[in-house]
XYZ file of C-alpha atoms in Angstrom:
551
model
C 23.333 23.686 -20.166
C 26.142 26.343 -19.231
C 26.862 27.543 -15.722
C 29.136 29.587 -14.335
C 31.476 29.301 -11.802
C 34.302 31.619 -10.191
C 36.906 32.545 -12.051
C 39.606 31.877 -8.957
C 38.945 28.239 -9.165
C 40.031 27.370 -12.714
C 41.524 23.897 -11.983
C 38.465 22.673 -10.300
C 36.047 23.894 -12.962
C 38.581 22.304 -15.531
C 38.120 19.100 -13.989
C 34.556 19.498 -13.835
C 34.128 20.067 -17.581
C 36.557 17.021 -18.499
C 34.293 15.060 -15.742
C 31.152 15.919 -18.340
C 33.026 14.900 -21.354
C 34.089 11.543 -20.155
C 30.340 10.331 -19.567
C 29.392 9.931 -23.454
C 33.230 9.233 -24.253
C 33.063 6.064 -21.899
C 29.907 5.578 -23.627
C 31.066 5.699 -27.183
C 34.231 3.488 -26.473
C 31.943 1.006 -25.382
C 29.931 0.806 -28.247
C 32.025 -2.273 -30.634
C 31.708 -4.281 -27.357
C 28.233 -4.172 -26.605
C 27.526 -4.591 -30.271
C 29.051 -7.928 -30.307
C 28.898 -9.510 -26.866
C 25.869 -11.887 -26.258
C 22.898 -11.524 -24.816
C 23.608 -12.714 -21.806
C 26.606 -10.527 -20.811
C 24.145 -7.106 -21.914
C 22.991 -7.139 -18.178
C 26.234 -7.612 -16.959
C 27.583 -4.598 -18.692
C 24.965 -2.295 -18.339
C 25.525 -2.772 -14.471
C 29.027 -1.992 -14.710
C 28.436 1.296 -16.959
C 26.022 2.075 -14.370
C 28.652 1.724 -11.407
C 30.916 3.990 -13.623
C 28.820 6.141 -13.679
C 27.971 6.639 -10.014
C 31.435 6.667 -9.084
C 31.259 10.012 -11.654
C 28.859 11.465 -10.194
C 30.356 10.384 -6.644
C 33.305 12.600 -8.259
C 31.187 15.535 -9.259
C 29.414 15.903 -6.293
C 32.780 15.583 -3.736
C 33.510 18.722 -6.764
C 30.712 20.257 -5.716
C 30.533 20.267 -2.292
C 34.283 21.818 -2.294
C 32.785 24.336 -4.707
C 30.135 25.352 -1.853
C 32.264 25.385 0.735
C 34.404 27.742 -1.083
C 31.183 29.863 -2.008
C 30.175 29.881 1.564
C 33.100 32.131 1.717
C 33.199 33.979 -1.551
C 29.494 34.684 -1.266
C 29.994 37.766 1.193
C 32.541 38.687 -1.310
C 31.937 40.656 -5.080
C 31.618 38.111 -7.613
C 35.161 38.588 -9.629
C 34.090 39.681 -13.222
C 36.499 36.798 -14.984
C 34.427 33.848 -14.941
C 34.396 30.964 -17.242
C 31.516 28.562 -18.453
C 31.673 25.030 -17.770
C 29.439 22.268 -19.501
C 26.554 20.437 -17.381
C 27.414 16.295 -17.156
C 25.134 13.709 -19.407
C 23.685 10.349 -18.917
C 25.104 6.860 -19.730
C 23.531 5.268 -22.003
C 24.246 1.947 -23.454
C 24.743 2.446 -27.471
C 22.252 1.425 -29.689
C 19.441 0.923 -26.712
C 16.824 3.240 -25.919
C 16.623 4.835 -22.550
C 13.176 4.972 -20.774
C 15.266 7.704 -18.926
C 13.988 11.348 -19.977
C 16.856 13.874 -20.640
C 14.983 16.091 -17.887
C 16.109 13.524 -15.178
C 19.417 14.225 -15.100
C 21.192 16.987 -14.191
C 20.363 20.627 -15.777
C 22.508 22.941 -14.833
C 20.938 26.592 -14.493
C 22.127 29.413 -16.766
C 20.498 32.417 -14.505
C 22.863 34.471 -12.531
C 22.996 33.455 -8.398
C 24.843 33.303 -6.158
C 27.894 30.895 -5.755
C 26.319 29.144 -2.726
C 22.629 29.281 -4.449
C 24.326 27.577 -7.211
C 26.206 24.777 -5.545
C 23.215 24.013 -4.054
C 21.027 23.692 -6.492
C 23.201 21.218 -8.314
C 23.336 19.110 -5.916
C 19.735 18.618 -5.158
C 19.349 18.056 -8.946
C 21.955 15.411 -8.498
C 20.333 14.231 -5.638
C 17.255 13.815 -8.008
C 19.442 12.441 -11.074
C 20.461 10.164 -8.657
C 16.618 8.610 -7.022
C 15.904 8.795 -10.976
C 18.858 6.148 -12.495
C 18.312 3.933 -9.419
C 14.802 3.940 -9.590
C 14.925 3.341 -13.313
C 16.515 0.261 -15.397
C 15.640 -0.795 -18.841
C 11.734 0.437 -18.156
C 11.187 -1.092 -15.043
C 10.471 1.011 -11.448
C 11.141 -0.660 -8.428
C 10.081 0.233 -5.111
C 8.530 -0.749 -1.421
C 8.924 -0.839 1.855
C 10.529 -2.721 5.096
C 8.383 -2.482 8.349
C 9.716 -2.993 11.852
C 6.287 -3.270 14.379
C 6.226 -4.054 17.966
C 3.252 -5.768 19.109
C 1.626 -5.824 22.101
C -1.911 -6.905 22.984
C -3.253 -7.069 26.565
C -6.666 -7.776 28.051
C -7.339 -8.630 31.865
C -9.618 -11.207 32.552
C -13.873 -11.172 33.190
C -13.330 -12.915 36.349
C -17.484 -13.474 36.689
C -17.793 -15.499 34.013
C -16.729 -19.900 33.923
C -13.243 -20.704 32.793
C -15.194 -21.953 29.574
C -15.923 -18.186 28.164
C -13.372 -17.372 26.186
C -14.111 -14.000 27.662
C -12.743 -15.254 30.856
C -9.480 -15.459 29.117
C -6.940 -13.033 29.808
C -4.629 -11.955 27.018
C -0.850 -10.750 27.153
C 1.427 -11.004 24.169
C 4.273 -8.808 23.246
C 6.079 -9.865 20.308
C 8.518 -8.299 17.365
C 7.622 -8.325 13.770
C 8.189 -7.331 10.278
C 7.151 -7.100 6.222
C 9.030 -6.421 3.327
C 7.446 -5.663 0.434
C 9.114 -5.086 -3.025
C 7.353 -3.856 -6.225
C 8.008 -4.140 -9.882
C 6.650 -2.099 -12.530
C 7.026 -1.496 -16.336
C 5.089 0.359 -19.045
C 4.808 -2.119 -21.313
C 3.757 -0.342 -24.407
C 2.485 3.413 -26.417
C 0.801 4.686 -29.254
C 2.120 7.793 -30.988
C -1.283 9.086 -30.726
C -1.529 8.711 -27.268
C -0.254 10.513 -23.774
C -0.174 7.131 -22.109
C 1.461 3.697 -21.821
C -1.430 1.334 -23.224
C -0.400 -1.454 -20.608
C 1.025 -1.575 -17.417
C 2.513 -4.493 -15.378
C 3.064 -4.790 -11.826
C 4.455 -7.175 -9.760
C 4.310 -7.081 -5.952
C 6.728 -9.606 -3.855
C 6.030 -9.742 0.116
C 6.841 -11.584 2.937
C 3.830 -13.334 3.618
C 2.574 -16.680 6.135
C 0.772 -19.221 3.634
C -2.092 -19.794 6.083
C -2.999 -16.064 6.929
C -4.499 -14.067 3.952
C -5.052 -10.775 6.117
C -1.476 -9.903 7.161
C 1.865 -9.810 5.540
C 3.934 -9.581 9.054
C 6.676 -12.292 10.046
C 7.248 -12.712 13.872
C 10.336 -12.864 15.412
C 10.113 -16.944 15.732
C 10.675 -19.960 14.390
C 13.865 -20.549 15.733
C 15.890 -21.052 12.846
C 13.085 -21.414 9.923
C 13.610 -19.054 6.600
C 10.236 -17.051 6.588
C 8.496 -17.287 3.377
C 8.178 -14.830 0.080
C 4.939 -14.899 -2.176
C 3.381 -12.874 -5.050
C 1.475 -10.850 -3.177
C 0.274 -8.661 -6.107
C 0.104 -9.507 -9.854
C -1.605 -7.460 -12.275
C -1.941 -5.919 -15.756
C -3.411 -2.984 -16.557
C -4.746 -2.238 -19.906
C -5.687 1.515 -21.548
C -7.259 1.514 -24.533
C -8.741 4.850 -24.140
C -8.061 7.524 -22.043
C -9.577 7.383 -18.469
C -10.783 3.858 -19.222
C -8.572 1.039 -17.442
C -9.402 -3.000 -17.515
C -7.077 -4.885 -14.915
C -7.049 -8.724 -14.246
C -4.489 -10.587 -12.178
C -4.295 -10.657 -8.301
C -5.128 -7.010 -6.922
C -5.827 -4.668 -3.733
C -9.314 -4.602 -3.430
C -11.563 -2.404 -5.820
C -12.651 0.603 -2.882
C -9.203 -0.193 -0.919
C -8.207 2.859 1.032
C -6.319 1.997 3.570
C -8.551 3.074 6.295
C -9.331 -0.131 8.175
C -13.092 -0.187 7.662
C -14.709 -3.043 5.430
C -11.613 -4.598 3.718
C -8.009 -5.590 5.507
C -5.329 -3.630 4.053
C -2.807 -6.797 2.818
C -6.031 -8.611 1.794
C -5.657 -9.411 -2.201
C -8.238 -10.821 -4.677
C -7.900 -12.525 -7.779
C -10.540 -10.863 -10.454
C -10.837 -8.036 -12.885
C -11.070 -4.257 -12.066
C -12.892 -2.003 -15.273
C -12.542 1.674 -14.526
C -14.090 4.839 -16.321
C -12.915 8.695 -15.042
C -14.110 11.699 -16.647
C -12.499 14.715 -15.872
C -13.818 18.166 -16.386
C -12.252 20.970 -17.340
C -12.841 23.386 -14.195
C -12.926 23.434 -10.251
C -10.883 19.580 -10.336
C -14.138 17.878 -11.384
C -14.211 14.101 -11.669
C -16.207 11.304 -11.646
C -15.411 7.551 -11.507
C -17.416 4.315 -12.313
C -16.173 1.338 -11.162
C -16.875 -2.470 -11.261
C -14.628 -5.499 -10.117
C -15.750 -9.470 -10.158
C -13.571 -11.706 -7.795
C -12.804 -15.703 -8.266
C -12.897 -16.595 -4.680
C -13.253 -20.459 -4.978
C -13.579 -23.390 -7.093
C -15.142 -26.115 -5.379
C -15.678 -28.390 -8.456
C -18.807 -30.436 -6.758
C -21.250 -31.467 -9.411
C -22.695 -33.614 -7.250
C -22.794 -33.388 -3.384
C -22.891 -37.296 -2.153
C -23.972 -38.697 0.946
C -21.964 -37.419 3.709
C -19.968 -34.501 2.054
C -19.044 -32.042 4.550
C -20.556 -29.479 2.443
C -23.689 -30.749 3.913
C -22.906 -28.585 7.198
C -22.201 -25.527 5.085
C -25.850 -25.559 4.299
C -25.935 -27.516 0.262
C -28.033 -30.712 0.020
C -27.183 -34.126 -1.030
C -27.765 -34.167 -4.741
C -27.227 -30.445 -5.513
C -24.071 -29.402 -7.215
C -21.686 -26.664 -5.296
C -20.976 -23.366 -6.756
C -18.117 -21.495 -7.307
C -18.227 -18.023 -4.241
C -16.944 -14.751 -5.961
C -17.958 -11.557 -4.788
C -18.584 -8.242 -6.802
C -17.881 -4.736 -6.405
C -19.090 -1.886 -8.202
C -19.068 1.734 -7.331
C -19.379 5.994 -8.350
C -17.083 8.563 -6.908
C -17.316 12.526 -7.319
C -15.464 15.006 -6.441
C -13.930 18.808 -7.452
C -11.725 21.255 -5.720
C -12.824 24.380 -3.896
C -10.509 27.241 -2.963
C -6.953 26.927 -3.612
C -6.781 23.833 -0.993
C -9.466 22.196 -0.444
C -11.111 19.467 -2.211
C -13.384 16.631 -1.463
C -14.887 13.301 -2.861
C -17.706 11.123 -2.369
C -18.330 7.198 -2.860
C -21.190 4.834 -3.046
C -20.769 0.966 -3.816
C -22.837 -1.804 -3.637
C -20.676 -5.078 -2.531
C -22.437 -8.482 -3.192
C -21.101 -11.515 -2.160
C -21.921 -15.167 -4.006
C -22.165 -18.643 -1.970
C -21.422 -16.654 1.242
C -20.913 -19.516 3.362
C -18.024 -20.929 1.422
C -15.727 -18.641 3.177
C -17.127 -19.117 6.546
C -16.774 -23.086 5.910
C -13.327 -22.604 4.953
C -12.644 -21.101 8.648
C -13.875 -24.548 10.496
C -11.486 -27.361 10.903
C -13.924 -29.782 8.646
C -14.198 -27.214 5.843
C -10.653 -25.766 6.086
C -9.266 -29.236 4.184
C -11.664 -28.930 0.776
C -9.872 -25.291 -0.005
C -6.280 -25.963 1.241
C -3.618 -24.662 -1.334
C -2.057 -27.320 -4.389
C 1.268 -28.563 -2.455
C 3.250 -26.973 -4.648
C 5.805 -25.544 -1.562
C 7.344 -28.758 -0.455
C 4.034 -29.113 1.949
C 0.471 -29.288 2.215
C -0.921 -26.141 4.066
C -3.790 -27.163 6.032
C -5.204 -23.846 7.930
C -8.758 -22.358 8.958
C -9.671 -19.403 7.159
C -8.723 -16.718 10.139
C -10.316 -13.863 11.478
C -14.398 -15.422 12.122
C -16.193 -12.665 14.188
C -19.683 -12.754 12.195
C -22.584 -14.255 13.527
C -23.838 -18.025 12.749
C -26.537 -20.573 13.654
C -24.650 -22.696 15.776
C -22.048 -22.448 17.988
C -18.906 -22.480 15.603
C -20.768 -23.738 12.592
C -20.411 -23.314 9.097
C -23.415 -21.267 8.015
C -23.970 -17.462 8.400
C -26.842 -15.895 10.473
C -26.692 -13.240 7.713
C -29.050 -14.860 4.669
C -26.973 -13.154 2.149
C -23.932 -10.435 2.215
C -25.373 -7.292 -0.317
C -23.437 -4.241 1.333
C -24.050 -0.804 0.497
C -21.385 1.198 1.078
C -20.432 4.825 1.356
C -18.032 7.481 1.972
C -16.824 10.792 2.268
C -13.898 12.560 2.218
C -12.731 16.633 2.968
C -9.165 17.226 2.111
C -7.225 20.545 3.051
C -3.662 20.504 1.406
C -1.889 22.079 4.562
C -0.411 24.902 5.639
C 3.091 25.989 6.730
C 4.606 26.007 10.098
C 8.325 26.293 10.522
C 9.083 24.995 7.445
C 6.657 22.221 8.351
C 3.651 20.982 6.273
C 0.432 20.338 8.011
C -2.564 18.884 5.646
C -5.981 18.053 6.821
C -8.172 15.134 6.597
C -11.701 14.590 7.589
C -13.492 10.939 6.581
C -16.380 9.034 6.897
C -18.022 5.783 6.182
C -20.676 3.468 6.254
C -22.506 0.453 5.225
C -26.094 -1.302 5.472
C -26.313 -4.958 4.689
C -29.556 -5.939 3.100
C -29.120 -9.730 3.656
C -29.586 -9.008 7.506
C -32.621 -7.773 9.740
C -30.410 -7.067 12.434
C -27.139 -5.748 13.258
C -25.855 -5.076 10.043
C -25.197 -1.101 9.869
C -21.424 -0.215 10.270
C -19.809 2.802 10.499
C -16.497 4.348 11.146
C -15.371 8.106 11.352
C -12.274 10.019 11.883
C -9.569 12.778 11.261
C -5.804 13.186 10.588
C -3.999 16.507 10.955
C -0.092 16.840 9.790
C 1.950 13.852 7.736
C 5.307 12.412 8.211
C 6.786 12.821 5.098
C 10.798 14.272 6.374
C 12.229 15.288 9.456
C 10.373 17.093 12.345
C 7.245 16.066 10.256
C 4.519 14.970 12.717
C 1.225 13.329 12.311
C -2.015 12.920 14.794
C -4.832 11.055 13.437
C -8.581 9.202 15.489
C -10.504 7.050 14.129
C -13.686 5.608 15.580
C -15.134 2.288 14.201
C -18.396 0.414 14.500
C -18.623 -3.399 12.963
C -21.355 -5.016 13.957
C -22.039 -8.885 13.612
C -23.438 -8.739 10.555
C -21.979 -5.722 8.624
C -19.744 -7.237 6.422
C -17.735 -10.651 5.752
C -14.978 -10.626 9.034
C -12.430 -12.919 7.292
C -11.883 -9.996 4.790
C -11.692 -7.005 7.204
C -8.942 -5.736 9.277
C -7.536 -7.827 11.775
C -5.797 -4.728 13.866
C -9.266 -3.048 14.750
C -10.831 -6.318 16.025
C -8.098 -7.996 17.243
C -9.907 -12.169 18.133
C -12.956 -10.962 15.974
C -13.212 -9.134 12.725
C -16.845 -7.994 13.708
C -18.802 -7.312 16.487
C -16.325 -4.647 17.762
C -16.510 -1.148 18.988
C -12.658 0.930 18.372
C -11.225 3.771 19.448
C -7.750 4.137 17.253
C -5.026 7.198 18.007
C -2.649 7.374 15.698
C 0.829 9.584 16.417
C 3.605 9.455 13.790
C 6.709 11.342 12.876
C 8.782 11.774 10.056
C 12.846 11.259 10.557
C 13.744 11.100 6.996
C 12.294 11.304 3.249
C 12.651 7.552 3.543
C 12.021 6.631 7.454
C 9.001 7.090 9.936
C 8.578 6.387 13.318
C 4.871 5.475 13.861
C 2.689 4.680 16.506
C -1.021 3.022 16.433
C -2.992 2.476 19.883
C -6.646 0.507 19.578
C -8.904 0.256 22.281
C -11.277 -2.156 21.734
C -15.120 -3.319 23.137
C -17.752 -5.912 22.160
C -21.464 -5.210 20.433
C -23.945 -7.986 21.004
C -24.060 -10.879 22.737
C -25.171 -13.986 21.510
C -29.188 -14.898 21.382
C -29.610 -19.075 21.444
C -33.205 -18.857 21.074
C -33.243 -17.558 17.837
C -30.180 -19.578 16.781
C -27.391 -16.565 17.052
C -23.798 -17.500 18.102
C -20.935 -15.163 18.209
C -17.625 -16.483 18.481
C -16.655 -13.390 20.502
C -19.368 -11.599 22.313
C -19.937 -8.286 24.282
C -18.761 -8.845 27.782
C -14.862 -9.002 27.552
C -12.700 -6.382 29.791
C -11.281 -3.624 27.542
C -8.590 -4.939 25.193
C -5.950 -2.526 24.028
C -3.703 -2.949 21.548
C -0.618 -1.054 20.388
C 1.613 -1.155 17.600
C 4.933 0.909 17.311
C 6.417 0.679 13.829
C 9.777 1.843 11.978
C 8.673 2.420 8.192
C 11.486 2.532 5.710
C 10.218 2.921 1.688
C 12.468 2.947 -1.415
């Protein structure tokens, strides 16, 4: 690409040109020595071509930004009619290796007349972008994530009527500091030349992550001196034999996961398979998408229950042999466009869960032992299955009042791209949900409604958002839902959630999450219903305060 620059500055523009010419020279000189060094000095070399190379561009865009100063000035001059034409810069790229990097992600420099300042700016926001592209880019793979900062405070006065026994009675203050980093790997493994698309994807997700809590990725501020710990958090392959149809298996976000804080937690992962279908039409954004996952949630291995197992309290019988519990999802969305901005989607699923009470054994003290992790950490992790809140027929026991967990589930969502305001961007969001669990008479319809108005995507962005959610006791399975809603019980809550966030940089938000939660039911000992937190508690409140820096 050619572009012109003012005559007046020859020097500089010289030095600019020579600047593009050294990238492939550099390159080219390099070539015997990559050729024959080993493998295991490649990486090594690659890094340091790649350092030359941003101390180049570090070069061209100081050039640059002397260029625009100067422009700032000649631009309320006449453009001198001498001008010469200067070549754009190219990539590095190690010889005789293939570069997953595209020749439009580096710099093109325009060959339509502007203006001086117009076009010192415009190269460097496509440097800028040349820049996110080569360090978000090596050999194929795409890293990314995100580092959280959260204050966290949760208060709730005392019921002063009820016996020091009630946990109700039980006053609640805790303000604490936490975080979660979360890193992401993720390569295109392979392509037809008949198709449009890579016909297998991996991805890798690393997080910070407590062993013994499956519903939350944060780290407090604690443990005097102990190194937190780092897990997979995510593991996956996708596979694409056709296009629109996608098989995954590996450890995965949950099938319907939407990060709205309804029936599933959003750092809960399962270990299963995924099979997708979409069909898209050719008008009006028209699409619809079948879906169907199978999770692996345990693997007992009991053939035979003997005399005194503690399965016995889970509700099996001596004699009978212990299934594996897995849980299946499947699903239909729809949805189109209408207008220029507006769109809007629809979802119903049917969630069925196998050998329910598994999980809720795994969250007493006597079932927690028969599905603690292989020692494979230096220690044996030993930990109740968190977040209880359903309903069951004793006090604290092992069995579900809830016969069976068959959910139906759906959803709907209205989407308005936004509009401007000072340069601002504010898009629209109204959603709803709900579910209806067959496997209970009572207390098992859920809902949860609510609306978001701006985002907080760069500076001066703002963002307001409510929510409104209703879990009864028997909606859904509490151990997998969100533990920020129902905060002491996944279920059997009643929250009010205000959301106010703002954007300080591409990379950085500042946001803000206040719940204010209530009880449902209480529990009903003549027909054998125990809740391990019932209606009757003073208003607990919540509030988290969060930096949010992503890469």
């Amino acid at each position: 690409m050619i572009k012109k620059v003012l005559g007046g500055r020859p020097l500089r523009a010289v030095l600019v040109c020579a600047l593009g010419f050294s990238l492939p020279v550099a390159a080219a000189e390099k070539a015997p020595e990559a050729e024959s060094a080993p493998a295991g000095s490649e990486i090594e070399q690659l890094k340091r071509m790649i350092a030359d190379q941003q101390r180049q561009i570090d070069e061209l865009r100081r050039l640059l930004l002397e260029q625009k100063n100067g422009a700032d000035v000649a631009s309320t001059r006449s453009v001198p009619p001498n001008t010469i034409e200067v070549a754009s810069t190219g990539p590095i790229v190690p010889p005789g290796r293939s570069s997953s990097l595209s020749a439009s992600s580096f710099v093109a420099l325009s060959p339509e007349p502007q203006t001086p300042a117009a076009q010192a700016g415009g190269a460097t926001d496509a440097l800028q972008k040349a820049i996110d592209t080569i360090n978000g880019n090596l050999r194929g793979f795409r890293i990314s994530g995100d580092m959280r900062f959260r204050f966290d405070s949760l208060t709730r006065s005392a019921n002063t009527s009820l016996g020091s026994s009630d946990n109700r009675s039980t006053p609640l203050q805790r303000d604490r500091e936490r975080y979660r980093v979360r890193v992401n790997l993720d390569k295109d493994l392979f392509f037809s030349d008949k198709a449009d698309r890579s016909l297998a994807h991996f991805h890798l997700q690393l997080a910070t992550d407590p062993y013994n809590n499956p519903i939350t990725m944060d780290t407090d501020f604690s443990g005097i001196t102990t190194r937190a710990p780092f897990s997979i958090a995510e593991a996956y392959m996708d596979f694409t034999p056709l296009k629109g149809l996608t098989f995954r298996a590996g450890r995965t976000p949950e099938l319907h996961a939407d990060n709205r804080q309804f029936v599933f937690d959003d750092d809960v992962r399962f270990n299963g398979f995924h099979e997708t279908y979409r069909w898209t039409g050719k008008k009006n954004g028209l699409f619809a998408e079948i879906k169907a996952a199978q999770y692996i949630l345990t693997d007992p291995n009991i053939q035979v229950v003997p005399t005194g197992s503690p399965f016995v309290a889970a509700g099996y019988k001596v004699g009978q042999r212990v299934p594996s519990s897995n849980m299946f999802d499947q699903g239909l969305t729809v949805g189109s466009t209408f207008g220029k901005k507006w769109s809007h989607n629809e979802t119903i699923a049917y969630i069925s869960v196998r050998e329910p009470n598994q999980i809720q054994f795994a969250s007493t003290a006597g079932g927690a032992p028969l599905f603690q992790n292989n020692p494979i950490l230096g220690a044996t992790l030993v930990s109740a299955l968190g977040e209880t809140g359903n309903a069951t027929t004793t006090a604290g026991g092992a069995v579900y009042f809830a016969s069976q967990f068959h959910v139906v589930r759906g959803g709907f969502n209205l989407n308005y791209s936004g509009s401007q305001w000072r340069g601002h961007n504010f898009p629209f969001a109204l959603f709803l949900q709900g579910t209806h669990n067959t496997g209970a008479s009572f207390d098992q319809n859920g809902y949860m409604l609510g609306a978001s108005w701006g985002q907080a995507a760069r500076l001066g962005d703002f963002q307001l958002q409510y929510q409104y959610f209703y879990k009864p006791a028997n909606a859904f399975v509490s151990q997998f839902t969100d533990d920020d809603v129902g905060t002491g019980a996944g279920v059997n809550v009643k929250t009010n959630q205000i959301r106010v966030n703002f954007g300080l940089t591409r990379f950085l938000a500042w946001e803000n999450r206040l719940y204010i939660q209530h009880g449902i039911a209480l529990s009903n000992p003549s027909i054998n219903y125990f809740l391990p937190l019932q209606q009757g508690y003073n208003t607990q409140f919540r509030l988290h305060s969060q930096f949010v820096f992503t890469f």
